[in-house]
Structures are given as structure tokens and as C-alpha cells.
Amino acid sequence: MTSPQNPWQQEPSQQPDPYQQGYSQQGGQPNPYAAPPVDTGTTLAAHRPLTVNIAFWIAVLAPIVVTLLMGASMLSISEFIGQTVGATITEQDIPENMTRDEFRSAMMAGVMLVFGFLLFLFAVLTTLWIVFGFKMRAGRNWARITLTVFAAVWLVFMLPNLFGNGMTSVDTTQTVNGQTVRMDEVPTVLTALNISIGAVSVVSTIAFLVLVWLRPSNWFFSAAKRA
């Protein structure tokens, strides 16, 4: 006489695999032995090439450094103008209800207002660089394209600074009563700041453009697009 079959016994093919991913077959409960799901962002971060990482830090740090140098340069220019503006002011330039010192102070207030607006504009652009830099680091190809356009425009805009002819340069010749008057020589620190702004901008921009379009970077953004 044969013993009855064990009703709880299952065929080997029907037994659940303890290492199966996802959920168990009964009750839809999570399988404690299942491998954790793979996060796409974690996978991209693990395979992010060095070229993208370096380009990211350039996008974050270079605009901050340039903005700080620009602020120091504008401060030096304002001091230089304040010391030499008296040489170009004539009695005809001064309104009747103002003294020479009041007129000079009003001119300097206008200069500082312009410089303040420029620094605010640089701060906004720096913020955009940083925000788009994080998006690019996350694999967003549109951020890479946007920063490429920014970098190309910035390169053309800042290239003259390498030769001392950028936006922070100063013209030391003025026309007074039909005659050309030469102001004091530009301070060495202002020239050094002007060249430094150009050097940092040009070198970092070229490096960024090269890094984000190298083959490893292209592979990374293509994989991120498919993910």
C-alpha cells in the first residue's frame, strides 16, 4: 500500500526562487531575498565619465572666480576714476547750484550705480551657470547645449581682456576744451586684474567646450537620453 502524497509538497519547478527579483508568487508580498531595484540616477552617476565631472566643476567654479575678479576690478576702476576725474572737469561742466566736490560725488555715484548693475548681471549669469551645470551633470543634454551656447558667447566677449581691452579697461585720454589731456597711468593692479579675468575666462571656457563634447561625454549623454 502506497503512502498518500504530501499535499504540501511542490514540484521543484513550482518552488519559488529565493533569489528572484521583485515579488513572491503568493500574496504579492515583497521577496526578502530579492535584489534591490536599480536606480537609473545611481547607475548614471556610477558611470559618469571624468570629462563630465571636470566640466561640471568648471561650470560651477569659473563663473564665481570671474565674478569676484570683476568686482575687484570695478572697485579699482572706481578708485582710479575718483582720483583722476578732477583733471577733466572744467567750470563749464559744473552746474551753477553744485560745487566741484558735489559734482564729483554725483559722477562717482553714477559710476557705482552702473558697476552695481553689472555685478548683479554677473551674479545672475553665475547662478544660471551653476544651475545648468547640475542639470548637465545629471545627464540632461539640453543643459549641455545651453551651456555650450553660453560658453561660446562668453569666449568671444571676454577674449579682448587678454590684451587689456576688455570691459574693465580704462581710456586714459580725455578731451578738455578741444585738447587731449592724458590722465594718470592705469594702476598695475587694474591691468593685472583685467588680464586675469580674460585668462580665467578664456582657458576655462575652451576647456569646458572640449570636455563636454569628447567621446566619453557623448556616450554619457546618449545613455542618459535612453534611460
Coordinates of C-alpha atoms in Angstrom, one line a residue:
M1 CA 0.0 0.0 0.0
T2 CA 1.4 3.3 -1.1
S3 CA 1.5 6.3 1.3
P4 CA -0.6 9.3 0.3
Q5 CA 1.2 12.1 -1.5
N6 CA 2.1 15.0 0.7
P7 CA -0.3 17.8 -0.2
W8 CA 2.2 20.4 0.8
Q9 CA 4.9 19.1 -1.4
Q10 CA 5.6 21.1 -4.5
E11 CA 7.3 20.1 -7.6
P12 CA 10.8 21.6 -7.9
S13 CA 9.8 23.7 -10.9
Q14 CA 7.0 25.2 -8.8
Q15 CA 9.1 26.2 -5.8
P16 CA 9.8 29.9 -5.6
D17 CA 13.3 31.0 -6.2
P18 CA 14.6 32.7 -3.1
Y19 CA 16.8 35.0 -5.2
Q20 CA 14.1 36.0 -7.6
Q21 CA 13.8 39.8 -8.0
G22 CA 10.6 41.6 -7.4
Y23 CA 7.7 40.0 -5.5
S24 CA 7.0 36.4 -4.4
Q25 CA 4.4 34.4 -6.3
Q26 CA 1.9 34.2 -3.3
G27 CA 0.1 37.2 -2.0
G28 CA 2.2 39.8 -3.9
Q29 CA 4.4 40.3 -0.9
P30 CA 8.0 41.6 -1.4
N31 CA 10.6 38.9 -1.6
P32 CA 13.1 39.5 1.3
Y33 CA 15.8 37.7 -0.8
A34 CA 15.2 39.9 -3.9
A35 CA 17.9 42.2 -5.2
P36 CA 17.1 45.9 -4.7
P37 CA 15.8 47.7 -7.8
V38 CA 18.4 49.6 -9.7
D39 CA 18.0 53.3 -9.7
T40 CA 18.7 54.9 -13.1
G41 CA 20.2 58.1 -11.5
T42 CA 22.5 56.0 -9.4
T43 CA 23.6 54.0 -12.5
L44 CA 24.3 57.2 -14.4
A45 CA 26.3 58.6 -11.5
A46 CA 28.4 55.5 -11.3
H47 CA 29.2 55.6 -15.0
R48 CA 29.6 59.4 -15.3
P49 CA 32.9 60.0 -17.1
L50 CA 35.7 62.2 -15.8
T51 CA 35.2 64.6 -18.6
V52 CA 31.7 65.5 -17.5
N53 CA 32.8 65.8 -13.8
I54 CA 35.6 68.2 -14.7
A55 CA 33.3 70.2 -17.0
F56 CA 30.8 70.4 -14.1
W57 CA 33.3 71.9 -11.7
I58 CA 34.4 74.3 -14.4
A59 CA 30.8 75.4 -14.9
V60 CA 30.4 76.0 -11.1
L61 CA 33.8 77.5 -10.1
A62 CA 34.9 79.5 -13.1
P63 CA 31.9 82.0 -13.1
I64 CA 32.3 82.5 -9.4
V65 CA 36.0 83.3 -9.8
V66 CA 35.4 85.6 -12.7
T67 CA 32.6 87.5 -10.9
L68 CA 34.9 88.1 -7.9
L69 CA 37.7 89.3 -10.1
M70 CA 35.2 91.5 -11.9
G71 CA 34.1 93.1 -8.6
A72 CA 37.7 93.7 -7.6
S73 CA 38.4 95.3 -11.0
M74 CA 35.4 97.6 -10.8
L75 CA 36.4 98.7 -7.3
S76 CA 39.9 99.5 -8.6
I77 CA 38.4 101.4 -11.6
S78 CA 36.1 103.5 -9.3
E79 CA 39.1 104.5 -7.1
F80 CA 41.1 105.3 -10.2
I81 CA 38.3 107.5 -11.6
G82 CA 37.8 109.2 -8.3
Q83 CA 41.5 110.2 -8.1
T84 CA 41.8 111.5 -11.7
V85 CA 38.4 112.8 -12.6
G86 CA 39.3 116.3 -11.4
A87 CA 41.7 116.7 -14.3
T88 CA 38.9 116.6 -16.8
I89 CA 36.3 118.7 -15.0
T90 CA 36.0 122.3 -16.2
E91 CA 33.9 125.1 -14.7
Q92 CA 31.6 124.8 -17.7
D93 CA 30.9 121.2 -16.8
I94 CA 29.8 122.0 -13.2
P95 CA 26.2 123.2 -12.7
E96 CA 25.7 126.5 -11.0
N97 CA 24.0 125.0 -8.0
M98 CA 26.8 122.5 -7.3
T99 CA 30.3 122.7 -6.1
R100 CA 33.2 120.8 -7.7
D101 CA 33.1 118.2 -4.9
E102 CA 29.4 117.7 -5.2
F103 CA 29.6 117.3 -8.9
R104 CA 32.5 114.8 -8.5
S105 CA 30.4 112.8 -5.9
A106 CA 27.4 112.8 -8.3
M107 CA 29.6 111.4 -11.1
M108 CA 31.0 108.7 -8.8
A109 CA 27.5 107.8 -7.7
G110 CA 26.6 107.2 -11.3
V111 CA 29.7 105.1 -11.9
M112 CA 28.9 102.9 -8.8
L113 CA 25.3 102.5 -10.0
V114 CA 26.5 101.2 -13.4
F115 CA 29.0 98.9 -11.7
G116 CA 26.4 97.6 -9.3
F117 CA 24.1 96.7 -12.1
L118 CA 26.9 94.9 -13.9
L119 CA 27.8 92.9 -10.8
F120 CA 24.1 92.0 -10.4
L121 CA 24.0 90.8 -14.0
F122 CA 27.2 88.7 -13.5
A123 CA 25.6 87.2 -10.3
V124 CA 22.5 86.2 -12.3
L125 CA 24.6 84.6 -15.0
T126 CA 26.8 82.8 -12.5
T127 CA 23.6 81.4 -10.9
L128 CA 22.4 80.2 -14.3
W129 CA 25.8 78.5 -15.0
I130 CA 25.6 76.7 -11.7
V131 CA 22.0 75.5 -12.1
F132 CA 22.6 74.3 -15.7
G133 CA 25.8 72.7 -14.6
F134 CA 24.0 70.5 -12.1
K135 CA 21.4 69.6 -14.8
M136 CA 24.3 68.7 -17.2
R137 CA 25.9 66.6 -14.6
A138 CA 22.6 64.7 -14.2
G139 CA 22.7 63.8 -17.9
R140 CA 20.4 66.5 -19.4
N141 CA 21.6 67.1 -22.9
W142 CA 19.7 70.3 -23.3
A143 CA 21.7 71.7 -20.4
R144 CA 24.9 70.8 -22.2
I145 CA 23.7 72.6 -25.4
T146 CA 22.6 75.6 -23.4
L147 CA 26.0 75.9 -21.6
T148 CA 27.8 75.4 -24.9
V149 CA 26.0 78.5 -26.3
F150 CA 26.7 80.4 -23.1
A151 CA 30.4 79.4 -23.3
A152 CA 30.8 80.4 -27.0
V153 CA 29.3 83.9 -26.4
W154 CA 31.3 84.3 -23.2
L155 CA 34.5 83.4 -25.1
V156 CA 34.0 86.0 -27.8
F157 CA 33.0 88.6 -25.1
M158 CA 36.0 88.1 -22.8
L159 CA 38.8 87.4 -25.4
P160 CA 39.8 91.1 -25.6
N161 CA 40.6 91.1 -21.8
L162 CA 43.7 89.0 -22.6
F163 CA 45.1 92.1 -24.4
G164 CA 43.9 94.7 -21.8
N165 CA 41.0 95.9 -23.9
G166 CA 38.1 94.3 -22.1
M167 CA 35.1 95.8 -20.4
T168 CA 37.1 96.7 -17.3
S169 CA 39.8 98.6 -19.3
V170 CA 40.1 102.4 -18.9
D171 CA 40.8 105.0 -21.5
T172 CA 43.4 107.3 -20.0
T173 CA 42.9 110.1 -22.6
Q174 CA 40.1 112.7 -22.4
T175 CA 39.3 115.8 -24.5
V176 CA 39.2 119.1 -22.5
N177 CA 38.5 122.4 -24.3
G178 CA 39.4 120.8 -27.6
Q179 CA 42.7 119.5 -26.3
T180 CA 43.7 115.9 -25.5
V181 CA 44.6 115.5 -21.8
R182 CA 46.2 112.3 -20.6
M183 CA 45.2 111.1 -17.2
D184 CA 47.3 109.2 -14.8
E185 CA 48.7 105.9 -15.8
V186 CA 46.4 102.9 -15.1
P187 CA 47.4 101.2 -11.9
T188 CA 49.3 97.9 -12.3
V189 CA 46.8 96.1 -10.2
L190 CA 44.0 97.1 -12.5
T191 CA 45.9 95.8 -15.6
A192 CA 46.7 92.5 -13.8
L193 CA 43.0 92.1 -12.8
N194 CA 41.9 92.8 -16.4
I195 CA 44.3 90.2 -17.8
S196 CA 43.4 87.7 -15.1
I197 CA 39.7 88.0 -16.0
G198 CA 40.5 87.3 -19.6
A199 CA 42.8 84.4 -18.8
V200 CA 40.5 82.6 -16.5
S201 CA 37.5 83.1 -18.8
V202 CA 39.2 82.0 -22.0
V203 CA 41.1 79.0 -20.6
S204 CA 38.1 77.7 -18.6
T205 CA 35.7 78.2 -21.4
I206 CA 37.8 76.4 -24.0
A207 CA 38.4 73.5 -21.6
F208 CA 34.7 73.3 -20.9
L209 CA 33.8 73.2 -24.6
V210 CA 36.3 70.5 -25.3
L211 CA 35.4 68.3 -22.3
V212 CA 31.6 68.3 -22.8
W213 CA 31.9 67.2 -26.5
L214 CA 34.6 64.5 -26.1
R215 CA 33.6 60.9 -26.9
P216 CA 33.1 59.8 -23.3
S217 CA 30.8 62.7 -22.7
N218 CA 28.8 62.0 -25.8
W219 CA 28.4 58.4 -24.7
F220 CA 27.2 59.5 -21.3
F221 CA 24.5 61.9 -22.6
S222 CA 23.4 59.3 -25.1
A223 CA 22.9 56.7 -22.4
A224 CA 21.1 59.2 -20.2
K225 CA 18.7 60.0 -23.0
R226 CA 17.9 56.3 -23.5
A227 CA 17.4 55.8 -19.7

